[in-house]
Amino acid sequence: MRAHTAATTILLLAALTACGGGGDDKADSSPEPAPTSVEKSGTVDDSQTMALGDSARTTGDGGTGILQITPDTVVFTKEGGGETAANGVFVVVTMKDKAMTAAAADEPAPISGGGWKWMAPDGEMVDTQVGNGFNVVMDKYNNADPVQPGAWQWRSKVFDLTPAQAKGGTLIYIDGEEKAFRWEMPSADSGPNVAEVKKQLEF
């Protein structure tokens, strides 16, 4: 009787162990869903880093319309538009803004926290209100009105930077949904319109 009871107990334990082990193996082998990469508002995602001349589809100011923005040319100069860089060098970036939907679209104003920033190699963020950059005006690249459906316009941004900030920086644009886009900037004059931009900078 004891032998029969012991044998029964062993069989029951073996069955329970097999069931428990199988359940655990199944749970462990079930693939977990891959984490979704969601960009937080206003943050910079390294996977989005682009080069000068690359285009980005961005949401317009207030979430209205879509702007395709293409930084086109960058020029480094100590003087331009009758102004002298307070911090050592002006970095002038021109961009082409094109409306992509049936609604007019505009870039967010700097006062809203959106628009253009320059990230120095050490990570410092600089906007266009620093130094004398905001005083530099170029007729062809001075457009600021909302871009109408089917149209495009040239714009520009001028940063007043130290030589260290200007060398190997990153151009950052924050759109109407607070999504950030970034372009790696060269350290020397680059782009198809360098000569024209320099001419526009003459005073």
Short mmCIF file of C-alpha atoms in Angstrom, two decimals:
data_model
loop_
_atom_site.label_atom_id
_atom_site.label_comp_id
_atom_site.label_asym_id
_atom_site.label_seq_id
_atom_site.Cartn_x
_atom_site.Cartn_y
_atom_site.Cartn_z
CA MET A 1 0.00 0.00 0.00
CA ARG A 2 2.86 2.33 0.88
CA ALA A 3 4.61 1.45 -2.39
CA HIS A 4 1.41 2.17 -4.33
CA THR A 5 0.92 5.51 -2.51
CA ALA A 6 4.54 6.53 -3.11
CA ALA A 7 4.30 5.63 -6.78
CA THR A 8 1.08 7.63 -7.12
CA THR A 9 2.66 10.62 -5.39
CA ILE A 10 5.69 10.49 -7.69
CA LEU A 11 3.45 10.35 -10.78
CA LEU A 12 1.38 13.30 -9.56
CA LEU A 13 4.50 15.37 -8.81
CA ALA A 14 5.96 14.56 -12.22
CA ALA A 15 2.72 15.57 -13.94
CA LEU A 16 2.51 18.84 -11.99
CA THR A 17 6.17 19.62 -12.70
CA ALA A 18 5.70 18.97 -16.40
CA CYS A 19 2.63 21.20 -16.54
CA GLY A 20 4.29 23.98 -14.57
CA GLY A 21 7.48 23.81 -16.62
CA GLY A 22 5.57 23.83 -19.89
CA GLY A 23 3.58 26.87 -18.81
CA ASP A 24 6.71 28.74 -17.80
CA ASP A 25 8.51 27.86 -21.03
CA LYS A 26 5.56 29.09 -23.07
CA ALA A 27 5.42 32.34 -21.13
CA ASP A 28 9.18 32.89 -21.46
CA SER A 29 9.22 32.12 -25.19
CA SER A 30 6.33 34.44 -26.05
CA PRO A 31 7.77 37.39 -27.98
CA GLU A 32 7.32 40.71 -26.27
CA PRO A 33 6.07 43.56 -28.44
CA ALA A 34 8.92 45.72 -29.69
CA PRO A 35 9.07 49.07 -27.92
CA THR A 36 7.61 51.87 -29.97
CA SER A 37 9.96 54.75 -30.60
CA VAL A 38 7.93 57.83 -29.80
CA GLU A 39 9.57 61.23 -29.95
CA LYS A 40 8.66 63.48 -27.08
CA SER A 41 7.52 66.98 -27.94
CA GLY A 42 10.38 69.34 -28.49
CA THR A 43 13.11 66.70 -28.17
CA VAL A 44 15.73 65.82 -30.74
CA ASP A 45 15.82 62.30 -32.14
CA ASP A 46 19.28 61.36 -33.45
CA SER A 47 17.67 59.19 -36.12
CA GLN A 48 16.32 62.35 -37.75
CA THR A 49 19.69 64.02 -38.31
CA MET A 50 19.86 65.23 -41.91
CA ALA A 51 22.39 66.98 -44.11
CA LEU A 52 22.32 70.45 -45.63
CA GLY A 53 20.00 70.25 -48.65
CA ASP A 54 17.73 67.55 -47.19
CA SER A 55 14.01 68.33 -46.88
CA ALA A 56 11.70 67.76 -43.91
CA ARG A 57 7.89 67.74 -43.85
CA THR A 58 6.89 69.82 -40.84
CA THR A 59 3.64 70.96 -39.26
CA GLY A 60 2.87 74.66 -39.59
CA ASP A 61 2.40 77.14 -36.77
CA GLY A 62 -0.61 76.29 -34.61
CA GLY A 63 -0.85 72.85 -36.23
CA THR A 64 -2.13 74.36 -39.51
CA GLY A 65 -0.83 73.10 -42.84
CA ILE A 66 2.35 71.30 -43.80
CA LEU A 67 5.61 73.03 -44.67
CA GLN A 68 8.37 71.25 -46.53
CA ILE A 69 11.51 72.95 -45.25
CA THR A 70 14.88 72.62 -46.97
CA PRO A 71 17.96 74.34 -45.48
CA ASP A 72 19.84 75.20 -48.65
CA THR A 73 23.01 77.22 -48.08
CA VAL A 74 25.20 78.24 -45.14
CA VAL A 75 27.66 81.14 -45.07
CA PHE A 76 30.11 82.12 -42.32
CA THR A 77 31.09 85.79 -42.06
CA LYS A 78 32.20 88.36 -39.50
CA GLU A 79 30.16 91.12 -41.13
CA GLY A 80 26.97 91.31 -43.12
CA GLY A 81 24.10 93.66 -43.82
CA GLY A 82 26.01 96.53 -42.22
CA GLU A 83 26.36 94.62 -38.95
CA THR A 84 29.35 93.08 -37.19
CA ALA A 85 29.03 89.84 -35.27
CA ALA A 86 29.13 90.61 -31.55
CA ASN A 87 30.37 87.12 -30.73
CA GLY A 88 32.80 86.66 -33.60
CA VAL A 89 30.95 85.11 -36.53
CA PHE A 90 27.58 85.25 -38.23
CA VAL A 91 26.27 81.92 -39.46
CA VAL A 92 23.75 82.66 -42.20
CA VAL A 93 21.45 79.81 -43.21
CA THR A 94 18.96 80.09 -46.08
CA MET A 95 16.01 77.75 -46.43
CA LYS A 96 13.21 77.05 -48.90
CA ASP A 97 9.72 76.76 -47.37
CA LYS A 98 7.03 75.12 -49.51
CA ALA A 99 3.33 74.71 -48.60
CA MET A 100 2.29 71.10 -49.13
CA THR A 101 -1.46 71.22 -48.38
CA ALA A 102 -4.51 73.29 -49.29
CA ALA A 103 -3.96 75.46 -46.20
CA ALA A 104 -1.44 78.26 -45.83
CA ALA A 105 1.35 77.37 -43.41
CA ASP A 106 3.91 79.34 -41.44
CA GLU A 107 6.90 78.73 -39.19
CA PRO A 108 6.27 79.14 -35.45
CA ALA A 109 7.51 82.41 -33.97
CA PRO A 110 10.55 82.21 -31.65
CA ILE A 111 8.45 83.67 -28.82
CA SER A 112 6.37 80.45 -28.86
CA GLY A 113 9.46 78.31 -28.28
CA GLY A 114 9.41 76.99 -31.83
CA GLY A 115 11.35 77.87 -34.95
CA TRP A 116 15.11 77.76 -35.42
CA LYS A 117 17.95 77.08 -32.98
CA TRP A 118 21.66 76.39 -33.34
CA MET A 119 23.18 73.62 -31.23
CA ALA A 120 26.91 74.10 -30.66
CA PRO A 121 29.25 71.08 -30.56
CA ASP A 122 29.16 71.13 -26.74
CA GLY A 123 25.34 71.03 -26.76
CA GLU A 124 24.66 74.70 -26.00
CA MET A 125 21.49 75.96 -27.70
CA VAL A 126 21.57 79.43 -29.28
CA ASP A 127 18.65 81.24 -30.90
CA THR A 128 18.54 84.06 -33.43
CA GLN A 129 17.95 86.73 -30.75
CA VAL A 130 21.50 86.49 -29.41
CA GLY A 131 23.98 89.19 -30.46
CA ASN A 132 23.40 91.10 -33.72
CA GLY A 133 22.09 88.28 -35.89
CA PHE A 134 18.49 89.53 -35.92
CA ASN A 135 19.67 92.86 -37.41
CA VAL A 136 21.07 91.22 -40.56
CA VAL A 137 18.56 91.57 -43.41
CA MET A 138 18.78 90.19 -46.97
CA ASP A 139 16.08 91.29 -49.39
CA LYS A 140 15.68 88.00 -51.26
CA TYR A 141 15.72 85.87 -48.11
CA ASN A 142 13.67 88.10 -45.84
CA ASN A 143 10.22 86.57 -46.44
CA ALA A 144 8.11 86.06 -43.33
CA ASP A 145 4.50 85.79 -44.51
CA PRO A 146 2.58 82.49 -44.32
CA VAL A 147 3.29 80.35 -47.39
CA GLN A 148 0.16 80.06 -49.53
CA PRO A 149 -1.06 76.72 -50.95
CA GLY A 150 0.99 75.68 -53.98
CA ALA A 151 3.64 78.34 -53.29
CA TRP A 152 7.12 78.48 -51.81
CA GLN A 153 9.46 81.20 -50.57
CA TRP A 154 13.04 81.79 -49.49
CA ARG A 155 13.79 82.53 -45.86
CA SER A 156 16.93 82.89 -43.79
CA LYS A 157 18.15 82.75 -40.23
CA VAL A 158 21.28 84.43 -38.90
CA PHE A 159 23.03 83.27 -35.73
CA ASP A 160 25.66 85.38 -33.94
CA LEU A 161 28.07 82.79 -32.55
CA THR A 162 31.54 82.35 -31.15
CA PRO A 163 33.96 80.54 -33.48
CA ALA A 164 33.75 77.47 -31.22
CA GLN A 165 29.94 77.43 -31.36
CA ALA A 166 29.94 77.78 -35.14
CA LYS A 167 32.34 74.93 -35.83
CA GLY A 168 30.49 71.69 -36.51
CA GLY A 169 27.12 72.82 -35.19
CA THR A 170 23.63 71.40 -35.67
CA LEU A 171 20.69 73.36 -37.04
CA ILE A 172 17.44 72.56 -35.23
CA TYR A 173 13.87 73.42 -36.22
CA ILE A 174 10.87 72.92 -33.90
CA ASP A 175 7.56 72.86 -35.77
CA GLY A 176 3.94 73.63 -34.86
CA GLU A 177 3.55 70.28 -33.07
CA GLU A 178 6.76 70.84 -31.09
CA LYS A 179 8.51 68.14 -33.08
CA ALA A 180 12.22 68.77 -33.59
CA PHE A 181 14.17 68.25 -36.80
CA ARG A 182 17.93 68.56 -37.08
CA TRP A 183 20.52 69.09 -39.78
CA GLU A 184 24.25 68.57 -39.36
CA MET A 185 25.94 71.75 -40.53
CA PRO A 186 29.28 72.01 -42.33
CA SER A 187 32.01 74.22 -40.84
CA ALA A 188 32.63 76.19 -44.05
CA ASP A 189 30.54 77.98 -46.69
CA SER A 190 28.40 75.35 -48.42
CA GLY A 191 25.40 75.05 -50.70
CA PRO A 192 24.39 76.11 -54.22
CA ASN A 193 23.77 79.79 -53.41
CA VAL A 194 26.90 80.82 -51.48
CA ALA A 195 27.88 83.55 -53.97
CA GLU A 196 24.36 84.98 -54.05
CA VAL A 197 24.03 85.01 -50.27
CA LYS A 198 27.38 86.80 -49.94
CA LYS A 199 26.20 89.40 -52.45
CA GLN A 200 22.97 89.88 -50.47
CA LEU A 201 25.06 90.43 -47.33
CA GLU A 202 27.01 93.30 -48.88
CA PHE A 203 25.97 96.66 -47.54
#
